[in-house]
Amino acid sequence: MSAVTRTAPAPRPAGGIGKSVRDSLVIARRNLIRMSRIPEMVLFGLIQPVMFVVLFTYVFGGSIQVGGSLSSQDYREFLMAGIFAQTVTFATAGAGAGIADDMHKGLIDRFRSLPMARGAVLTGRTVADLVQTALTLVVLALVALLIGWRTHENVGKILAGFALLLLLGYAFSWIGALIGLSVRTPEAATSGGLIWLFPLTFISNAFVDSNNLPTFFRHIAEWNPFSTTVQACRELFGNLPPGFKTPDAWPMQHPVLASVLWSILILVVFRTLAVRKYRSAAA
């Protein structure tokens, strides 16, 4: 009489949220390794914000009035929150171009053939971009300190300010993901990712006091999600110049809360649209 050997059933792969998180981290790791092997991607991403810091600080620093002050030091501290915010939002173009490039090379089609969570490809890409953005912010903050930028609040508030910047950048990266899925070439994704960012960042309080803008543009700037994060960071960094009059609009009066709400809204809406676009393309 032969003995019956029983084998334990093979473990089932984790499903639901666990599988999605695991797959997203795998894709994020893949993108981070790729970035580390192409260091010029990070280097070129640093050049533009550093140029903006130098140009606005030393070319316009003594001629732009903020809060009734023409002090170059006041403007330098006023400026940096806007440069930080511009840096994290301009990463949108890179996210879109990266996804468009993967689609153009057929890599996305390979991912679609694998038993992985549908949203993991996009989530992994945006998480990797978030890590790159965080590194860029660290380097940019060091450059800002070298040219005289200073904070005047405690460490907790300073870290909260950078957290708001990263949240905004992550939310905007999903806009880039949607653009990357909607165009045919990386070049089109880069153009589509930048063309709307310039008016968004310049019709704002990033580089000038919004109180000095014409009425129509002032209202746009005060309700601009970009402006809201900039205002929140200035308060958290202690970079509001003496005599600065905070606009009466609700987002400017409650910038931290408004910044969180704007970022979450953008994240939810554009992540939903991007994942839906990815699924419809895969069908």
mmCIF file of C-alpha atoms in Angstrom:
data_model
loop_
_atom_site.group_PDB
_atom_site.id
_atom_site.type_symbol
_atom_site.label_atom_id
_atom_site.label_comp_id
_atom_site.label_asym_id
_atom_site.label_seq_id
_atom_site.Cartn_x
_atom_site.Cartn_y
_atom_site.Cartn_z
ATOM 1 C CA MET A 1 0.000 0.000 0.000
ATOM 2 C CA SER A 2 1.590 3.229 -1.087
ATOM 3 C CA ALA A 3 1.545 6.344 1.038
ATOM 4 C CA VAL A 4 -0.175 9.392 -0.332
ATOM 5 C CA THR A 5 2.082 12.411 -0.358
ATOM 6 C CA ARG A 6 0.335 15.699 0.062
ATOM 7 C CA THR A 7 1.918 18.887 -1.129
ATOM 8 C CA ALA A 8 1.057 22.291 0.237
ATOM 9 C CA PRO A 9 -0.802 24.438 -2.243
ATOM 10 C CA ALA A 10 1.257 27.129 -3.929
ATOM 11 C CA PRO A 11 0.812 30.500 -2.262
ATOM 12 C CA ARG A 12 -1.506 32.784 -4.099
ATOM 13 C CA PRO A 13 -0.102 36.099 -5.214
ATOM 14 C CA ALA A 14 -1.256 39.008 -3.139
ATOM 15 C CA GLY A 15 -4.161 40.816 -4.697
ATOM 16 C CA GLY A 16 -5.879 44.143 -4.364
ATOM 17 C CA ILE A 17 -3.978 46.934 -2.702
ATOM 18 C CA GLY A 18 -1.047 44.711 -1.701
ATOM 19 C CA LYS A 19 -0.406 43.630 -5.271
ATOM 20 C CA SER A 20 -0.806 47.148 -6.592
ATOM 21 C CA VAL A 21 1.714 48.526 -4.081
ATOM 22 C CA ARG A 22 4.213 45.739 -4.788
ATOM 23 C CA ASP A 23 3.965 46.146 -8.553
ATOM 24 C CA SER A 24 4.212 49.935 -8.280
ATOM 25 C CA LEU A 25 7.417 49.664 -6.239
ATOM 26 C CA VAL A 26 8.913 47.307 -8.831
ATOM 27 C CA ILE A 27 8.200 49.816 -11.609
ATOM 28 C CA ALA A 28 9.494 52.697 -9.457
ATOM 29 C CA ARG A 29 12.727 50.798 -8.834
ATOM 30 C CA ARG A 30 13.102 50.161 -12.552
ATOM 31 C CA ASN A 31 12.748 53.871 -13.317
ATOM 32 C CA LEU A 32 15.137 54.923 -10.546
ATOM 33 C CA ILE A 33 17.785 52.512 -11.832
ATOM 34 C CA ARG A 34 17.304 53.957 -15.308
ATOM 35 C CA MET A 35 17.709 57.497 -13.971
ATOM 36 C CA SER A 36 20.905 56.541 -12.111
ATOM 37 C CA ARG A 37 22.378 55.224 -15.346
ATOM 38 C CA ILE A 38 21.564 58.450 -17.189
ATOM 39 C CA PRO A 39 22.808 61.121 -14.732
ATOM 40 C CA GLU A 40 22.449 63.884 -17.318
ATOM 41 C CA MET A 41 18.673 63.602 -16.857
ATOM 42 C CA VAL A 42 19.047 64.788 -13.263
ATOM 43 C CA LEU A 43 21.767 67.305 -14.160
ATOM 44 C CA PHE A 44 19.722 69.011 -16.878
ATOM 45 C CA GLY A 45 16.733 69.076 -14.532
ATOM 46 C CA LEU A 46 18.823 71.148 -12.115
ATOM 47 C CA ILE A 47 20.163 73.695 -14.584
ATOM 48 C CA GLN A 48 16.910 75.544 -15.272
ATOM 49 C CA PRO A 49 15.857 76.199 -11.631
ATOM 50 C CA VAL A 50 19.400 77.248 -10.706
ATOM 51 C CA MET A 51 19.390 79.677 -13.647
ATOM 52 C CA PHE A 52 16.061 81.106 -12.496
ATOM 53 C CA VAL A 53 17.434 81.581 -8.968
ATOM 54 C CA VAL A 54 20.520 83.418 -10.200
ATOM 55 C CA LEU A 55 18.717 85.544 -12.817
ATOM 56 C CA PHE A 56 15.824 86.654 -10.627
ATOM 57 C CA THR A 57 18.057 87.216 -7.601
ATOM 58 C CA TYR A 58 20.827 89.233 -9.217
ATOM 59 C CA VAL A 59 19.084 90.751 -12.257
ATOM 60 C CA PHE A 60 15.649 91.620 -10.844
ATOM 61 C CA GLY A 61 16.324 91.419 -7.120
ATOM 62 C CA GLY A 62 16.682 95.130 -6.491
ATOM 63 C CA SER A 63 13.957 96.342 -8.838
ATOM 64 C CA ILE A 64 10.872 94.301 -7.908
ATOM 65 C CA GLN A 65 8.866 95.646 -4.996
ATOM 66 C CA VAL A 66 7.237 93.219 -2.555
ATOM 67 C CA GLY A 67 5.255 94.478 0.395
ATOM 68 C CA GLY A 68 6.574 97.993 -0.106
ATOM 69 C CA SER A 69 10.187 96.815 0.112
ATOM 70 C CA LEU A 70 12.852 96.987 -2.579
ATOM 71 C CA SER A 71 15.417 95.161 -0.437
ATOM 72 C CA SER A 72 17.270 92.501 -2.437
ATOM 73 C CA GLN A 73 17.356 90.257 0.650
ATOM 74 C CA ASP A 74 13.577 90.531 1.135
ATOM 75 C CA TYR A 75 13.000 89.688 -2.509
ATOM 76 C CA ARG A 76 15.466 86.786 -2.352
ATOM 77 C CA GLU A 77 13.499 85.201 0.473
ATOM 78 C CA PHE A 78 10.187 86.041 -1.199
ATOM 79 C CA LEU A 79 11.376 84.473 -4.464
ATOM 80 C CA MET A 80 12.571 81.070 -3.292
ATOM 81 C CA ALA A 81 9.155 79.562 -2.525
ATOM 82 C CA GLY A 82 8.125 80.420 -6.089
ATOM 83 C CA ILE A 83 11.269 78.836 -7.551
ATOM 84 C CA PHE A 84 10.753 75.696 -5.474
ATOM 85 C CA ALA A 85 7.134 75.416 -6.619
ATOM 86 C CA GLN A 86 8.055 76.066 -10.246
ATOM 87 C CA THR A 87 10.681 73.322 -10.070
ATOM 88 C CA VAL A 88 8.284 70.650 -8.803
ATOM 89 C CA THR A 89 5.576 71.554 -11.324
ATOM 90 C CA PHE A 90 7.943 71.668 -14.303
ATOM 91 C CA ALA A 91 8.782 68.035 -13.537
ATOM 92 C CA THR A 92 5.365 67.366 -15.111
ATOM 93 C CA ALA A 93 6.889 67.642 -18.580
ATOM 94 C CA GLY A 94 9.511 65.038 -17.726
ATOM 95 C CA ALA A 95 6.898 62.612 -16.432
ATOM 96 C CA GLY A 96 4.825 62.968 -19.576
ATOM 97 C CA ALA A 97 7.830 62.611 -21.880
ATOM 98 C CA GLY A 98 9.019 59.513 -20.018
ATOM 99 C CA ILE A 99 5.678 57.741 -20.328
ATOM 100 C CA ALA A 100 5.331 58.773 -23.983
ATOM 101 C CA ASP A 101 8.843 57.423 -24.643
ATOM 102 C CA ASP A 102 7.981 54.088 -23.018
ATOM 103 C CA MET A 103 4.852 53.866 -25.161
ATOM 104 C CA HIS A 104 6.755 54.811 -28.309
ATOM 105 C CA LYS A 105 9.321 52.042 -27.677
ATOM 106 C CA GLY A 106 6.649 49.455 -26.949
ATOM 107 C CA LEU A 107 7.628 49.040 -23.311
ATOM 108 C CA ILE A 108 4.135 49.847 -22.074
ATOM 109 C CA ASP A 109 2.760 47.063 -24.296
ATOM 110 C CA ARG A 110 5.142 44.619 -22.624
ATOM 111 C CA PHE A 111 3.951 45.709 -19.198
ATOM 112 C CA ARG A 112 0.344 45.221 -20.314
ATOM 113 C CA SER A 113 1.069 41.584 -21.143
ATOM 114 C CA LEU A 114 2.249 40.889 -17.584
ATOM 115 C CA PRO A 115 -0.063 39.871 -14.695
ATOM 116 C CA MET A 116 0.328 43.141 -12.837
ATOM 117 C CA ALA A 117 -1.969 45.822 -11.487
ATOM 118 C CA ARG A 118 -3.043 48.142 -14.283
ATOM 119 C CA GLY A 119 -2.325 51.351 -12.376
ATOM 120 C CA ALA A 120 1.101 50.154 -11.192
ATOM 121 C CA VAL A 121 2.940 51.269 -14.333
ATOM 122 C CA LEU A 122 1.788 54.858 -13.920
ATOM 123 C CA THR A 123 2.089 54.887 -10.122
ATOM 124 C CA GLY A 124 5.622 53.502 -10.269
ATOM 125 C CA ARG A 125 6.628 56.109 -12.811
ATOM 126 C CA THR A 126 5.195 59.002 -10.801
ATOM 127 C CA VAL A 127 6.787 57.748 -7.569
ATOM 128 C CA ALA A 128 10.190 57.582 -9.272
ATOM 129 C CA ASP A 129 9.683 61.121 -10.563
ATOM 130 C CA LEU A 130 8.789 62.198 -7.024
ATOM 131 C CA VAL A 131 12.104 60.839 -5.727
ATOM 132 C CA GLN A 132 13.982 62.713 -8.446
ATOM 133 C CA THR A 133 12.050 65.891 -7.627
ATOM 134 C CA ALA A 134 12.925 65.544 -3.938
ATOM 135 C CA LEU A 135 16.632 65.254 -4.774
ATOM 136 C CA THR A 136 16.366 68.292 -7.025
ATOM 137 C CA LEU A 137 14.749 70.278 -4.205
ATOM 138 C CA VAL A 138 17.568 69.350 -1.823
ATOM 139 C CA VAL A 139 20.226 70.590 -4.254
ATOM 140 C CA LEU A 140 18.220 73.721 -5.063
ATOM 141 C CA ALA A 141 17.782 74.517 -1.367
ATOM 142 C CA LEU A 142 21.553 74.282 -0.876
ATOM 143 C CA VAL A 143 22.104 76.673 -3.794
ATOM 144 C CA ALA A 144 19.523 79.046 -2.305
ATOM 145 C CA LEU A 145 21.325 78.992 1.048
ATOM 146 C CA LEU A 146 24.581 79.851 -0.706
ATOM 147 C CA ILE A 147 23.071 82.980 -2.286
ATOM 148 C CA GLY A 148 21.575 84.176 0.998
ATOM 149 C CA TRP A 149 18.115 82.582 1.327
ATOM 150 C CA ARG A 150 17.167 82.040 4.956
ATOM 151 C CA THR A 151 14.181 80.586 6.807
ATOM 152 C CA HIS A 152 12.771 82.056 10.016
ATOM 153 C CA GLU A 153 10.547 79.282 11.386
ATOM 154 C CA ASN A 154 11.107 76.020 13.218
ATOM 155 C CA VAL A 155 12.196 72.800 11.546
ATOM 156 C CA GLY A 156 8.698 71.306 11.665
ATOM 157 C CA LYS A 157 7.196 74.136 9.643
ATOM 158 C CA ILE A 158 10.078 74.105 7.162
ATOM 159 C CA LEU A 159 9.652 70.366 6.561
ATOM 160 C CA ALA A 160 5.890 70.885 6.214
ATOM 161 C CA GLY A 161 6.569 73.471 3.511
ATOM 162 C CA PHE A 162 8.711 71.041 1.518
ATOM 163 C CA ALA A 163 6.083 68.323 2.034
ATOM 164 C CA LEU A 164 3.476 70.618 0.440
ATOM 165 C CA LEU A 165 5.823 71.195 -2.493
ATOM 166 C CA LEU A 166 6.297 67.461 -3.023
ATOM 167 C CA LEU A 167 2.555 66.851 -2.747
ATOM 168 C CA LEU A 168 1.914 69.479 -5.412
ATOM 169 C CA GLY A 169 4.649 68.015 -7.611
ATOM 170 C CA TYR A 170 3.248 64.494 -7.265
ATOM 171 C CA ALA A 171 -0.261 65.692 -8.099
ATOM 172 C CA PHE A 172 1.004 67.512 -11.196
ATOM 173 C CA SER A 173 2.987 64.453 -12.309
ATOM 174 C CA TRP A 174 -0.360 62.728 -12.919
ATOM 175 C CA ILE A 175 -1.262 65.528 -15.312
ATOM 176 C CA GLY A 176 1.990 64.690 -17.089
ATOM 177 C CA ALA A 177 1.065 60.996 -17.092
ATOM 178 C CA LEU A 178 -2.252 61.764 -18.767
ATOM 179 C CA ILE A 179 -0.528 63.937 -21.382
ATOM 180 C CA GLY A 180 2.071 61.229 -22.028
ATOM 181 C CA LEU A 181 -0.660 58.664 -22.650
ATOM 182 C CA SER A 182 -2.551 61.012 -24.966
ATOM 183 C CA VAL A 183 0.204 61.916 -27.451
ATOM 184 C CA ARG A 184 2.248 59.916 -29.939
ATOM 185 C CA THR A 185 5.815 61.104 -29.337
ATOM 186 C CA PRO A 186 7.992 62.207 -26.383
ATOM 187 C CA GLU A 187 8.551 65.548 -28.112
ATOM 188 C CA ALA A 188 4.821 66.218 -28.199
ATOM 189 C CA ALA A 189 4.569 65.235 -24.525
ATOM 190 C CA THR A 190 7.321 67.696 -23.597
ATOM 191 C CA SER A 191 5.645 70.527 -25.509
ATOM 192 C CA GLY A 192 2.218 69.633 -24.136
ATOM 193 C CA GLY A 193 3.620 69.460 -20.630
ATOM 194 C CA LEU A 194 5.182 72.929 -20.774
ATOM 195 C CA ILE A 195 2.805 75.032 -22.848
ATOM 196 C CA TRP A 196 0.228 75.392 -20.048
ATOM 197 C CA LEU A 197 2.764 75.552 -17.211
ATOM 198 C CA PHE A 198 4.208 78.931 -18.215
ATOM 199 C CA PRO A 199 0.957 80.894 -17.821
ATOM 200 C CA LEU A 200 0.138 78.892 -14.679
ATOM 201 C CA THR A 201 3.419 79.805 -12.993
ATOM 202 C CA PHE A 202 3.738 83.382 -14.242
ATOM 203 C CA ILE A 203 0.124 84.446 -13.597
ATOM 204 C CA SER A 204 0.721 83.802 -9.933
ATOM 205 C CA ASN A 205 2.451 85.191 -6.880
ATOM 206 C CA ALA A 206 5.653 83.233 -7.549
ATOM 207 C CA PHE A 207 7.827 86.111 -8.747
ATOM 208 C CA VAL A 208 5.840 89.259 -7.969
ATOM 209 C CA ASP A 209 3.417 90.453 -5.322
ATOM 210 C CA SER A 210 -0.035 89.525 -6.679
ATOM 211 C CA ASN A 211 -1.425 92.724 -5.131
ATOM 212 C CA ASN A 212 0.406 94.620 -7.889
ATOM 213 C CA LEU A 213 -1.206 92.674 -10.744
ATOM 214 C CA PRO A 214 -4.115 94.041 -12.829
ATOM 215 C CA THR A 215 -7.493 93.121 -11.321
ATOM 216 C CA PHE A 216 -8.315 90.327 -13.771
ATOM 217 C CA PHE A 217 -4.938 88.614 -13.405
ATOM 218 C CA ARG A 218 -4.895 89.206 -9.650
ATOM 219 C CA HIS A 219 -8.080 87.162 -9.194
ATOM 220 C CA ILE A 220 -6.636 84.354 -11.306
ATOM 221 C CA ALA A 221 -3.409 84.413 -9.311
ATOM 222 C CA GLU A 222 -5.201 84.339 -5.961
ATOM 223 C CA TRP A 223 -7.167 81.187 -6.867
ATOM 224 C CA ASN A 224 -4.310 79.531 -8.710
ATOM 225 C CA PRO A 225 -3.330 76.229 -6.962
ATOM 226 C CA PHE A 226 0.284 77.059 -7.743
ATOM 227 C CA SER A 227 -0.026 80.433 -5.955
ATOM 228 C CA THR A 228 -1.670 78.758 -2.982
ATOM 229 C CA THR A 229 1.280 76.430 -2.413
ATOM 230 C CA VAL A 230 3.739 79.293 -2.875
ATOM 231 C CA GLN A 231 1.893 81.387 -0.277
ATOM 232 C CA ALA A 232 1.738 78.439 2.125
ATOM 233 C CA CYS A 233 5.481 77.845 1.797
ATOM 234 C CA ARG A 234 6.290 81.509 2.388
ATOM 235 C CA GLU A 235 4.311 81.401 5.621
ATOM 236 C CA LEU A 236 5.876 78.108 6.721
ATOM 237 C CA PHE A 237 9.395 79.298 5.851
ATOM 238 C CA GLY A 238 8.845 82.723 7.435
ATOM 239 C CA ASN A 239 9.621 84.419 4.121
ATOM 240 C CA LEU A 240 6.837 87.013 3.948
ATOM 241 C CA PRO A 241 8.510 90.441 3.662
ATOM 242 C CA PRO A 242 7.798 93.248 6.150
ATOM 243 C CA GLY A 243 4.649 95.184 5.284
ATOM 244 C CA PHE A 244 3.336 92.457 2.989
ATOM 245 C CA LYS A 245 -0.468 92.605 2.660
ATOM 246 C CA THR A 246 -2.033 89.176 2.329
ATOM 247 C CA PRO A 247 -4.821 89.211 -0.314
ATOM 248 C CA ASP A 248 -8.394 88.779 0.943
ATOM 249 C CA ALA A 249 -9.150 85.715 -1.238
ATOM 250 C CA TRP A 250 -9.859 82.566 0.816
ATOM 251 C CA PRO A 251 -6.919 80.522 -0.596
ATOM 252 C CA MET A 252 -4.499 83.287 0.355
ATOM 253 C CA GLN A 253 -5.967 83.625 3.857
ATOM 254 C CA HIS A 254 -5.795 79.839 4.471
ATOM 255 C CA PRO A 255 -2.961 78.787 2.148
ATOM 256 C CA VAL A 256 -1.844 75.587 3.892
ATOM 257 C CA LEU A 257 -5.332 74.075 3.954
ATOM 258 C CA ALA A 258 -6.087 75.332 0.443
ATOM 259 C CA SER A 259 -2.812 73.900 -0.852
ATOM 260 C CA VAL A 260 -3.596 70.451 0.543
ATOM 261 C CA LEU A 261 -7.137 70.543 -0.865
ATOM 262 C CA TRP A 262 -5.997 71.686 -4.312
ATOM 263 C CA SER A 263 -3.264 69.031 -4.499
ATOM 264 C CA ILE A 264 -5.562 66.209 -3.398
ATOM 265 C CA LEU A 265 -8.236 67.304 -5.867
ATOM 266 C CA ILE A 266 -5.748 67.417 -8.760
ATOM 267 C CA LEU A 267 -4.278 64.065 -7.711
ATOM 268 C CA VAL A 268 -7.626 62.277 -7.494
ATOM 269 C CA VAL A 269 -9.010 63.705 -10.743
ATOM 270 C CA PHE A 270 -5.961 63.211 -12.940
ATOM 271 C CA ARG A 271 -4.957 59.837 -11.494
ATOM 272 C CA THR A 272 -8.460 58.590 -12.264
ATOM 273 C CA LEU A 273 -8.308 59.972 -15.812
ATOM 274 C CA ALA A 274 -4.782 58.649 -16.445
ATOM 275 C CA VAL A 275 -5.542 55.119 -15.204
ATOM 276 C CA ARG A 276 -8.767 55.093 -17.221
ATOM 277 C CA LYS A 277 -6.821 56.202 -20.307
ATOM 278 C CA TYR A 278 -4.262 53.455 -19.696
ATOM 279 C CA ARG A 279 -6.968 50.805 -19.327
ATOM 280 C CA SER A 280 -8.877 51.905 -22.424
ATOM 281 C CA ALA A 281 -5.683 51.828 -24.461
ATOM 282 C CA ALA A 282 -4.955 48.336 -23.172
ATOM 283 C CA ALA A 283 -8.418 47.021 -24.023
#
